[in-house]
Coordinates of C-alpha atoms and ligand atoms in Angstrom, one line a residue:
M1258 CA 2.5 22.8 5.1
A1259 CA 5.9 20.6 4.5
T1260 CA 7.5 21.4 1.1
I1261 CA 10.2 19.2 -0.5
K1262 CA 12.2 20.8 -3.2
V1263 CA 13.7 18.2 -5.7
K1264 CA 16.7 18.8 -8.1
K1265 CA 18.3 16.8 -10.7
L1266 CA 19.4 13.4 -9.7
K1267 CA 23.3 13.2 -8.6
N1268 CA 23.5 9.9 -7.8
I1269 CA 22.0 6.2 -7.3
P1270 CA 23.1 4.8 -3.9
A1271 CA 24.7 1.4 -4.1
E1272 CA 21.8 0.2 -1.7
I1273 CA 18.8 1.2 0.0
T1274 CA 16.8 -0.4 2.5
V1275 CA 13.1 0.8 3.0
P1276 CA 10.6 0.6 5.7
G1277 CA 8.2 -2.0 6.5
D1278 CA 5.3 -3.1 4.5
K1279 CA 2.1 -1.2 5.3
S1280 CA -0.6 -4.1 4.2
I1281 CA 1.2 -6.7 6.2
S1282 CA 2.0 -4.3 9.4
H1283 CA -1.9 -3.5 9.6
R1284 CA -2.7 -6.9 9.8
A1285 CA 0.1 -7.8 12.1
A1286 CA -1.2 -5.6 14.5
M1287 CA -5.1 -6.5 14.2
F1288 CA -4.3 -10.1 14.2
A1289 CA -2.3 -9.7 17.2
G1290 CA -4.5 -7.5 18.7
M1291 CA -7.0 -10.5 18.4
A1292 CA -4.9 -13.2 19.4
D1293 CA -4.6 -15.2 22.7
G1294 CA -1.1 -14.2 23.9
R1295 CA 1.8 -11.8 23.1
T1296 CA 3.1 -11.2 19.5
V1297 CA 6.4 -9.5 19.1
I1298 CA 6.2 -7.5 15.8
E1299 CA 9.6 -6.7 14.0
G1300 CA 10.2 -4.8 10.9
F1301 CA 6.8 -2.8 11.6
L1302 CA 5.9 0.0 9.5
P1303 CA 5.5 3.0 11.8
S1304 CA 3.3 5.1 9.5
E1305 CA 0.7 7.2 10.7
D1306 CA -1.8 4.9 9.0
C1307 CA -0.4 1.6 10.7
L1308 CA -0.2 3.5 13.9
C1309 CA -3.9 4.6 13.7
T1310 CA -4.4 0.5 13.6
V1311 CA -2.1 0.0 16.3
K1312 CA -3.9 2.4 18.3
A1313 CA -7.2 1.2 17.4
M1314 CA -6.5 -2.2 18.7
Q1315 CA -5.3 -0.6 22.0
T1316 CA -8.3 1.3 22.4
L1317 CA -10.2 -2.0 21.7
G1318 CA -8.2 -3.5 24.8
A1319 CA -5.1 -5.0 23.3
E1320 CA -1.8 -4.1 25.4
V1321 CA 0.9 -2.4 23.5
E1322 CA 4.7 -2.4 24.3
P1323 CA 6.9 -0.2 22.4
L1324 CA 10.4 -2.3 22.1
E1325 CA 12.5 -0.5 19.6
E1326 CA 12.7 3.0 17.8
Q1327 CA 14.9 3.5 14.7
E1328 CA 16.5 7.1 13.9
G1329 CA 14.4 8.9 11.5
V1330 CA 11.7 6.1 10.8
G1331 CA 10.1 5.4 14.4
L1332 CA 8.6 2.6 16.4
V1333 CA 9.9 -0.4 14.3
K1334 CA 9.4 -3.4 17.0
L1335 CA 6.8 -3.6 19.6
A1336 CA 4.9 -6.3 21.1
I1337 CA 0.9 -6.9 21.3
T1338 CA -0.6 -8.8 23.8
G1339 CA -4.0 -9.8 22.5
K1340 CA -7.7 -9.4 24.0
G1341 CA -8.8 -12.6 22.1
R1342 CA -12.0 -12.7 20.2
K1343 CA -14.1 -10.2 22.4
L1344 CA -12.7 -7.0 22.3
Q1345 CA -13.5 -4.3 24.5
P1346 CA -15.6 -1.5 23.7
A1347 CA -13.9 2.0 22.6
V1348 CA -14.7 4.9 24.7
G1349 CA -15.5 7.5 22.1
P1350 CA -15.2 7.3 18.0
I1351 CA -11.7 5.4 16.8
D1352 CA -9.8 7.6 14.5
C1353 CA -8.6 5.9 11.3
G1354 CA -6.9 9.3 9.8
N1355 CA -6.2 8.6 6.3
S1356 CA -6.1 4.7 6.4
G1357 CA -8.8 3.0 4.3
T1358 CA -7.2 -0.3 5.2
T1359 CA -7.8 0.5 9.0
M1360 CA -11.4 1.7 8.6
R1361 CA -12.5 -1.2 6.2
L1362 CA -10.4 -4.2 7.8
L1363 CA -11.4 -3.0 11.4
S1364 CA -15.2 -2.8 10.0
G1365 CA -14.8 -6.6 9.5
I1366 CA -13.6 -7.5 13.2
L1367 CA -16.1 -4.9 14.7
A1368 CA -19.0 -6.9 12.9
G1369 CA -17.8 -9.6 15.3
Q1370 CA -18.4 -7.5 18.4
S1371 CA -21.5 -7.1 20.3
F1372 CA -21.1 -3.1 21.0
P1373 CA -21.4 -0.3 18.5
T1374 CA -18.1 1.5 17.6
T1375 CA -17.8 4.9 15.5
L1376 CA -15.0 5.1 13.1
I1377 CA -13.9 8.4 12.1
G1378 CA -11.1 9.6 9.8
D1379 CA -9.6 12.6 7.8
E1380 CA -11.0 14.9 5.1
S1381 CA -9.9 12.1 2.2
L1382 CA -10.6 9.0 4.1
S1383 CA -14.3 10.4 4.9
R1384 CA -15.0 11.0 1.1
R1385 CA -14.2 7.3 0.3
P1386 CA -16.8 4.7 -0.6
M1387 CA -17.3 2.4 2.6
K1388 CA -20.5 1.0 1.4
R1389 CA -18.6 -1.7 -0.4
I1390 CA -17.9 -3.2 2.9
A1391 CA -21.1 -2.2 4.6
D1392 CA -23.2 -4.2 2.1
P1393 CA -21.5 -7.5 2.9
L1394 CA -21.1 -6.9 6.7
C1395 CA -25.0 -5.9 7.0
E1396 CA -25.9 -9.0 5.0
M1397 CA -23.8 -11.1 7.7
G1398 CA -26.0 -9.5 10.0
A1399 CA -23.9 -6.6 11.3
K1400 CA -25.2 -2.8 11.3
V1401 CA -23.0 -0.4 9.4
E1402 CA -24.4 3.3 9.1
G1403 CA -22.5 5.9 7.6
Q1404 CA -23.4 9.2 5.4
G1405 CA -24.9 9.4 2.2
D1406 CA -25.3 7.1 -1.0
K1407 CA -21.6 6.0 -0.4
I1408 CA -22.1 5.2 3.3
C1409 CA -19.1 7.4 4.1
A1410 CA -17.3 8.1 7.4
P1411 CA -18.2 8.5 10.1
L1412 CA -19.3 5.0 10.0
T1413 CA -20.9 3.3 13.1
V1414 CA -20.9 -0.5 13.2
T1415 CA -22.7 -2.2 15.6
G1416 CA -21.9 -6.0 15.7
G1417 CA -24.3 -9.0 15.8
D1418 CA -25.0 -12.5 15.7
L1419 CA -23.3 -13.0 12.4
H1420 CA -23.7 -15.9 9.9
A1421 CA -21.5 -17.1 7.3
I1422 CA -22.2 -15.9 3.7
D1423 CA -21.1 -16.8 0.2
Y1424 CA -20.1 -13.3 -1.2
A1425 CA -19.1 -12.3 -4.9
L1426 CA -16.9 -9.2 -4.7
P1427 CA -18.4 -6.6 -7.0
M1428 CA -14.8 -5.2 -7.5
A1429 CA -11.3 -6.5 -7.3
S1430 CA -10.4 -5.1 -3.5
A1431 CA -8.1 -6.6 -0.9
Q1432 CA -10.0 -4.4 1.6
V1433 CA -13.2 -5.9 0.8
K1434 CA -12.3 -9.5 0.9
S1435 CA -10.4 -9.2 4.1
A1436 CA -13.2 -7.2 5.9
V1437 CA -15.3 -10.2 4.9
L1438 CA -13.0 -12.6 5.8
L1439 CA -12.4 -11.2 9.4
A1440 CA -16.0 -10.9 9.8
G1441 CA -16.4 -14.6 8.7
M1442 CA -13.9 -15.5 11.5
F1443 CA -16.9 -14.3 14.0
A1444 CA -19.6 -16.0 12.3
P1445 CA -20.6 -19.7 12.6
G1446 CA -19.7 -21.9 9.6
K1447 CA -17.9 -21.6 6.4
T1448 CA -17.7 -17.8 5.1
T1449 CA -16.6 -17.6 1.4
V1450 CA -15.3 -14.7 -0.9
V1451 CA -15.3 -14.8 -4.6
E1452 CA -12.7 -12.7 -6.2
P1453 CA -13.6 -11.4 -9.5
V1454 CA -9.7 -11.2 -10.2
A1455 CA -6.7 -11.9 -7.5
T1456 CA -5.8 -9.4 -5.0
R1457 CA -3.1 -9.1 -2.6
N1458 CA -3.4 -12.4 -0.5
H1459 CA -1.9 -10.9 3.2
T1460 CA -4.8 -11.7 4.9
E1461 CA -5.0 -15.3 3.7
R1462 CA -1.1 -15.6 4.5
I1463 CA -1.2 -14.3 8.0
M1464 CA -4.3 -16.2 9.0
S1465 CA -2.1 -19.2 8.3
H1466 CA 0.9 -17.3 10.6
F1467 CA -1.8 -16.8 13.3
G1468 CA -3.1 -20.4 13.2
V1469 CA -6.5 -19.4 11.7
K1470 CA -8.0 -22.1 9.5
W1471 CA -9.3 -21.1 5.8
L1472 CA -9.3 -22.6 2.4
R1473 CA -8.6 -21.7 -1.5
D1474 CA -10.7 -23.4 -4.1
G1475 CA -9.8 -21.2 -7.3
D1476 CA -11.2 -17.7 -6.9
R1477 CA -13.3 -18.8 -3.8
I1478 CA -11.3 -18.3 -0.4
S1479 CA -13.4 -19.4 2.8
V1480 CA -12.8 -19.0 6.5
Y1481 CA -14.4 -21.2 9.2
G1482 CA -16.0 -19.2 12.0
G1483 CA -15.2 -19.6 15.7
Q1484 CA -11.6 -19.2 15.6
T1485 CA -9.2 -17.2 18.0
P1486 CA -5.3 -16.2 16.5
R1487 CA -2.8 -17.8 18.3
A1488 CA 0.2 -15.3 19.1
K1489 CA 3.1 -15.8 17.3
D1490 CA 6.3 -13.5 16.6
I1491 CA 6.5 -12.1 13.2
V1492 CA 9.0 -10.1 11.1
V1493 CA 7.5 -8.0 8.5
P1494 CA 9.6 -7.3 5.2
G1495 CA 10.2 -4.0 3.5
D1496 CA 7.3 -2.8 1.4
I1497 CA 7.4 -3.3 -2.3
S1498 CA 5.3 -0.3 -2.8
S1499 CA 8.0 2.2 -1.3
A1500 CA 10.8 0.3 -3.1
A1501 CA 8.8 0.9 -6.5
F1502 CA 10.1 4.7 -6.1
W1503 CA 13.8 3.9 -6.3
M1504 CA 13.3 0.9 -8.5
V1505 CA 12.0 3.6 -11.1
A1506 CA 14.7 6.1 -10.5
A1507 CA 17.4 3.5 -10.9
A1508 CA 15.7 1.5 -13.8
A1509 CA 15.5 4.7 -15.8
T1510 CA 18.9 5.8 -15.3
P1511 CA 21.5 4.1 -17.9
G1512 CA 24.6 2.7 -16.0
A1513 CA 22.9 2.7 -12.6
Q1514 CA 22.8 -0.1 -10.3
I1515 CA 21.1 -0.3 -7.0
T1516 CA 19.8 -3.2 -4.4
I1517 CA 17.1 -2.4 -2.6
N1518 CA 17.4 -5.0 0.6
N1519 CA 14.8 -7.2 2.3
V1520 CA 11.4 -6.2 0.2
G1521 CA 8.5 -8.2 0.4
L1522 CA 8.1 -10.2 -2.4
N1523 CA 4.5 -11.6 -2.6
E1524 CA 3.4 -12.6 -6.0
T1525 CA 0.0 -10.6 -5.6
R1526 CA 2.5 -7.6 -5.2
T1527 CA 5.2 -8.0 -7.5
G1528 CA 3.5 -6.6 -10.7
V1529 CA 5.8 -3.4 -10.6
I1530 CA 8.8 -5.7 -11.3
T1531 CA 7.0 -7.6 -14.1
V1532 CA 6.1 -4.2 -15.5
L1533 CA 9.6 -2.5 -15.2
L1534 CA 10.9 -5.8 -16.9
R1535 CA 8.6 -5.3 -19.9
M1536 CA 9.7 -1.8 -20.2
G1537 CA 13.3 -2.8 -20.6
A1538 CA 14.6 -2.5 -17.1
H1539 CA 17.1 -5.3 -15.8
I1540 CA 16.1 -6.5 -12.6
T1541 CA 17.0 -9.6 -10.5
N1542 CA 15.9 -10.8 -7.1
C1543 CA 16.7 -13.6 -4.6
E1544 CA 14.1 -14.7 -2.5
T1545 CA 13.5 -16.8 0.6
T1546 CA 9.9 -16.9 3.0
R1547 CA 9.5 -16.4 6.3
D1548 CA 6.4 -15.8 8.7
G1549 CA 4.7 -16.5 5.6
E1550 CA 5.7 -14.0 2.9
P1551 CA 8.5 -14.3 0.5
R1552 CA 11.1 -11.6 0.8
G1553 CA 14.4 -10.9 -0.7
N1554 CA 16.9 -8.3 -2.1
I1555 CA 15.8 -6.7 -5.6
V1556 CA 18.9 -5.7 -7.9
V1557 CA 18.1 -3.2 -10.6
H1558 CA 20.2 -2.2 -13.2
G1559 CA 19.5 1.1 -14.9
G1560 CA 18.6 1.5 -18.8
E1561 CA 16.3 3.2 -21.4
L1562 CA 12.9 2.4 -20.8
N1563 CA 10.2 1.4 -23.4
A1564 CA 6.4 2.4 -23.1
T1565 CA 4.0 -0.6 -22.2
V1566 CA 0.5 -1.3 -21.8
I1567 CA -0.8 -2.0 -17.9
G1568 CA -4.2 -3.3 -17.8
G1569 CA -6.8 -6.3 -17.0
T1570 CA -6.1 -8.6 -14.5
E1571 CA -2.6 -7.3 -13.6
I1572 CA -3.8 -4.1 -12.2
P1573 CA -4.8 -5.1 -8.6
N1574 CA -1.4 -6.2 -8.7
V1575 CA 0.1 -2.9 -9.5
I1576 CA -2.5 -0.5 -8.0
D1577 CA -0.7 1.6 -5.7
E1578 CA 2.3 1.4 -7.9
L1579 CA 0.5 2.9 -11.2
P1580 CA 1.5 6.7 -10.1
I1581 CA 4.9 5.8 -10.4
L1582 CA 4.6 3.7 -13.3
A1583 CA 2.7 6.5 -15.2
V1584 CA 6.1 8.7 -14.2
A1585 CA 8.2 5.8 -15.8
G1586 CA 5.7 5.8 -18.6
A1587 CA 7.1 9.8 -18.8
L1588 CA 10.5 8.7 -18.8
A1589 CA 10.1 5.8 -21.4
R1590 CA 10.5 5.8 -25.4
G1591 CA 6.4 5.7 -26.8
S1592 CA 3.1 5.9 -25.3
T1593 CA 2.4 4.0 -22.1
L1594 CA -1.2 2.8 -21.7
I1595 CA -2.8 2.5 -18.5
R1596 CA -6.4 1.0 -18.4
D1597 CA -9.1 -1.1 -16.1
A1598 CA -7.8 1.1 -13.3
R1599 CA -10.9 2.8 -12.4
E1600 CA -10.1 2.1 -8.7
L1601 CA -7.6 4.6 -8.6
R1602 CA -10.2 7.1 -8.9
V1603 CA -11.5 6.0 -5.2
K1604 CA -8.0 6.2 -3.7
E1605 CA -6.5 8.7 -1.3
T1606 CA -7.4 11.1 -4.2
D1607 CA -8.5 10.5 -7.5
R1608 CA -5.2 9.3 -8.8
I1609 CA -5.7 9.1 -12.6
A1610 CA -6.9 13.0 -12.4
A1611 CA -4.0 13.9 -9.9
V1612 CA -1.2 12.0 -12.2
A1613 CA -2.6 13.6 -15.2
E1614 CA -2.6 17.2 -14.1
N1615 CA 1.1 16.9 -12.3
L1616 CA 2.5 15.1 -15.5
R1617 CA 1.0 17.8 -17.5
R1618 CA 2.7 20.6 -15.5
M1619 CA 5.8 19.1 -15.9
G1620 CA 5.4 19.3 -19.7
V1621 CA 4.1 15.4 -20.7
T1622 CA 1.0 15.0 -22.9
V1623 CA -1.5 12.8 -21.3
T1624 CA -4.8 11.9 -22.3
E1625 CA -7.2 10.8 -19.4
F1626 CA -9.8 8.2 -19.6
E1627 CA -12.3 7.3 -17.2
D1628 CA -10.5 3.9 -16.3
G1629 CA -6.7 5.1 -16.9
M1630 CA -4.6 7.4 -19.2
E1631 CA -2.0 7.3 -22.0
I1632 CA 1.4 9.2 -21.4
E1633 CA 3.5 10.0 -24.1
G1634 CA 7.0 9.3 -22.9
G1635 CA 10.3 11.2 -24.0
A1636 CA 9.4 14.6 -23.4
A1637 CA 12.2 16.6 -21.4
L1638 CA 10.2 17.0 -18.1
Q1639 CA 10.1 20.3 -16.5
G1640 CA 10.4 21.2 -12.8
A1641 CA 7.1 22.3 -11.6
N1642 CA 4.9 22.9 -8.6
I1643 CA 3.4 19.8 -7.6
T1644 CA 0.0 19.5 -5.8
T1645 CA -0.2 16.3 -3.7
Y1646 CA -4.0 16.6 -3.0
G1647 CA -3.0 15.2 0.5
D1648 CA -1.9 11.5 -1.4
H1649 CA 1.4 10.0 -0.4
R1650 CA 1.7 7.9 -3.4
I1651 CA 1.3 11.2 -5.5
A1652 CA 3.9 13.3 -3.5
M1653 CA 6.6 10.3 -4.0
A1654 CA 6.0 9.6 -7.3
F1655 CA 6.6 13.3 -8.6
A1656 CA 9.3 13.9 -6.2
I1657 CA 10.9 10.6 -8.3
A1658 CA 10.0 12.5 -11.4
G1659 CA 11.8 15.9 -10.2
L1660 CA 15.1 13.6 -10.3
Y1661 CA 14.6 14.0 -14.3
A1662 CA 13.5 17.5 -14.5
E1663 CA 14.9 20.7 -15.6
G1664 CA 15.1 23.0 -12.7
T1665 CA 13.4 22.6 -9.4
T1666 CA 10.2 20.6 -8.6
V1667 CA 8.4 21.6 -5.4
I1668 CA 6.1 19.0 -3.8
E1669 CA 3.6 21.2 -1.6
G1670 CA 1.7 19.5 1.0
A1671 CA 4.3 16.6 1.0
E1672 CA 3.7 15.9 4.8
C1673 CA 1.1 13.3 3.5
I1674 CA 4.3 10.9 2.8
G1675 CA 4.1 10.0 6.5
T1676 CA 1.0 7.8 6.1
S1677 CA 3.1 5.3 4.2
Y1678 CA 7.0 6.1 4.2
P1679 CA 8.6 7.8 7.2
G1680 CA 12.3 8.5 6.3
F1681 CA 11.1 9.2 2.8
E1682 CA 12.9 12.8 2.4
H1683 CA 16.1 11.5 4.0
D1684 CA 16.1 8.5 1.5
L1685 CA 15.4 11.0 -1.3
G1686 CA 18.3 12.7 -0.2
L1687 CA 20.6 9.8 -1.1
F1688 CA 19.8 10.6 -4.7
L1689 CA 20.4 14.0 -4.4
Q1690 CA 23.8 14.5 -2.7
A1691 CA 26.9 13.2 -4.3
E1692 CA 28.6 12.2 -0.9
A1693 CA 25.5 10.2 0.0
G1694 CA 26.0 6.7 -0.7
V1695 CA 27.2 4.2 1.7
R1696 CA 29.3 2.7 -0.7
P1697 CA 31.1 3.5 -3.9
I1698 CA 28.4 5.6 -5.7
H1699 CA 27.9 5.1 -9.5
V1700 CA 27.4 8.8 -11.0
V1701 CA 25.6 8.3 -13.8
S1702 CA 23.7 10.7 -16.4
R1703 CA 20.5 9.8 -17.9
A1704 CA 21.5 9.1 -22.1
P1705 CA 19.2 11.6 -23.9
N1706 CA 16.1 9.9 -25.1
P1707 CA 15.8 10.1 -28.8
K1708 CA 12.1 11.9 -28.3
G1709 CA 13.4 14.4 -25.8
Ligands
S3P2890 C1 -4.9 -2.6 0.5 C2 -5.4 -3.0 -0.4 C3 -5.5 -2.1 -1.8 C4 -4.4 -0.9 -1.8 C5 -4.2 -0.4 -0.4 C6 -3.8 -1.1 0.6 C7 -4.6 -3.8 1.5 O1 -6.6 -1.4 -1.6 O2 -4.7 0.0 -2.9 O3 -3.1 0.6 -0.4 O4 -3.7 -3.6 2.6 O5 -5.7 -4.6 1.6 P1 -8.0 -2.1 -2.4 O6 -8.1 -3.5 -1.9 O7 -9.3 -1.2 -1.7 O8 -7.9 -2.1 -3.8

């Protein structure tokens, strides 16, 4: 089992570049795999999760050509020649690893195929609820069979003659929205999803990029059946969810300045910037749009952070950043409250329980609620043994907490980081070594917190 040992922060590097966006990389591989020609994907995230999606599309008949490897990260450029709308049956089950996005979105595509496919995953993925996609896909005419009441993996999706539906999402989930829209591409007529709260819209944007017609009317998103994606090269921006770790590290360090290059700035994902600004961080960014997704450099100036309240319609926009924002709360003055985040209970692990448990190990007082937590900021953090529960975002959030703790923080089970951020340990090293930065390094120390 991989272990990362973290000591106190020594530097904030002047700049850092994070790997490609996970949500966009998954979708790029899926749409390219269903397209009518060859798509070159640049800036691809070669994490275990996204590689599961590429392998799945390859198993289903797409052709994959590796084009460029980045040292310490992996395959960042590849070409996929799509199989078109009619994929080829897989021989044996498709392994989705740890990736909920692979299993849920792929189920939408498989609902439109005339053969059965079995999807399997690791222990964590096999515990996650697939009923949320099984319900609408069955309503459309597919057969989705899984284990128990939650319809967990192994999951067998048998596609059928689908019909369009009008579906009100019972929870704010981009994965469920996307599964229904993907299935809608195979159902004659207009399939509509109604969102209770806006969620990330990468599927909609990538449909436009690949020439698939859809429309939005308020909270109703519709797609027309019978469309084949048109192959078109795409450049994936850096992942703001990965950038968030370094944003918090810099934001909580008075005197620090960091530029994070070429980060995706889709408005359904930038909630982490809004929350950190509210906590008193100084953040600026520039923005351009390419291949349908806004992107740009983010500059963070560090200072003292103040507590905040995170909840309501903001939650889907920060859902993956809540573990690191909880760490920011621990570093801030006052009590930070996170509510309406029940979805955290069904992520790669129960992230409310995992964050509360590990923060307590570091000396922080945390009150846990069914849908969130209250974190008393300002205590001096103590190095501790962190249990990741196999969850990449728990591992990385507590590596950042370790930068602010007395003594050594030991992240056990750190191999899970590979599911979303290959190269994280290298990048963390830039914060731990005096001579790591590529430009003049700002040697900073954290000003004492009044409560600390
Ligand atoms: C994702 C959507 C979110 C997010 C996950 C990726 C996506 O999940 O937590 O990491 O790519 O659509 P939900 O839609 O289930 O909330």
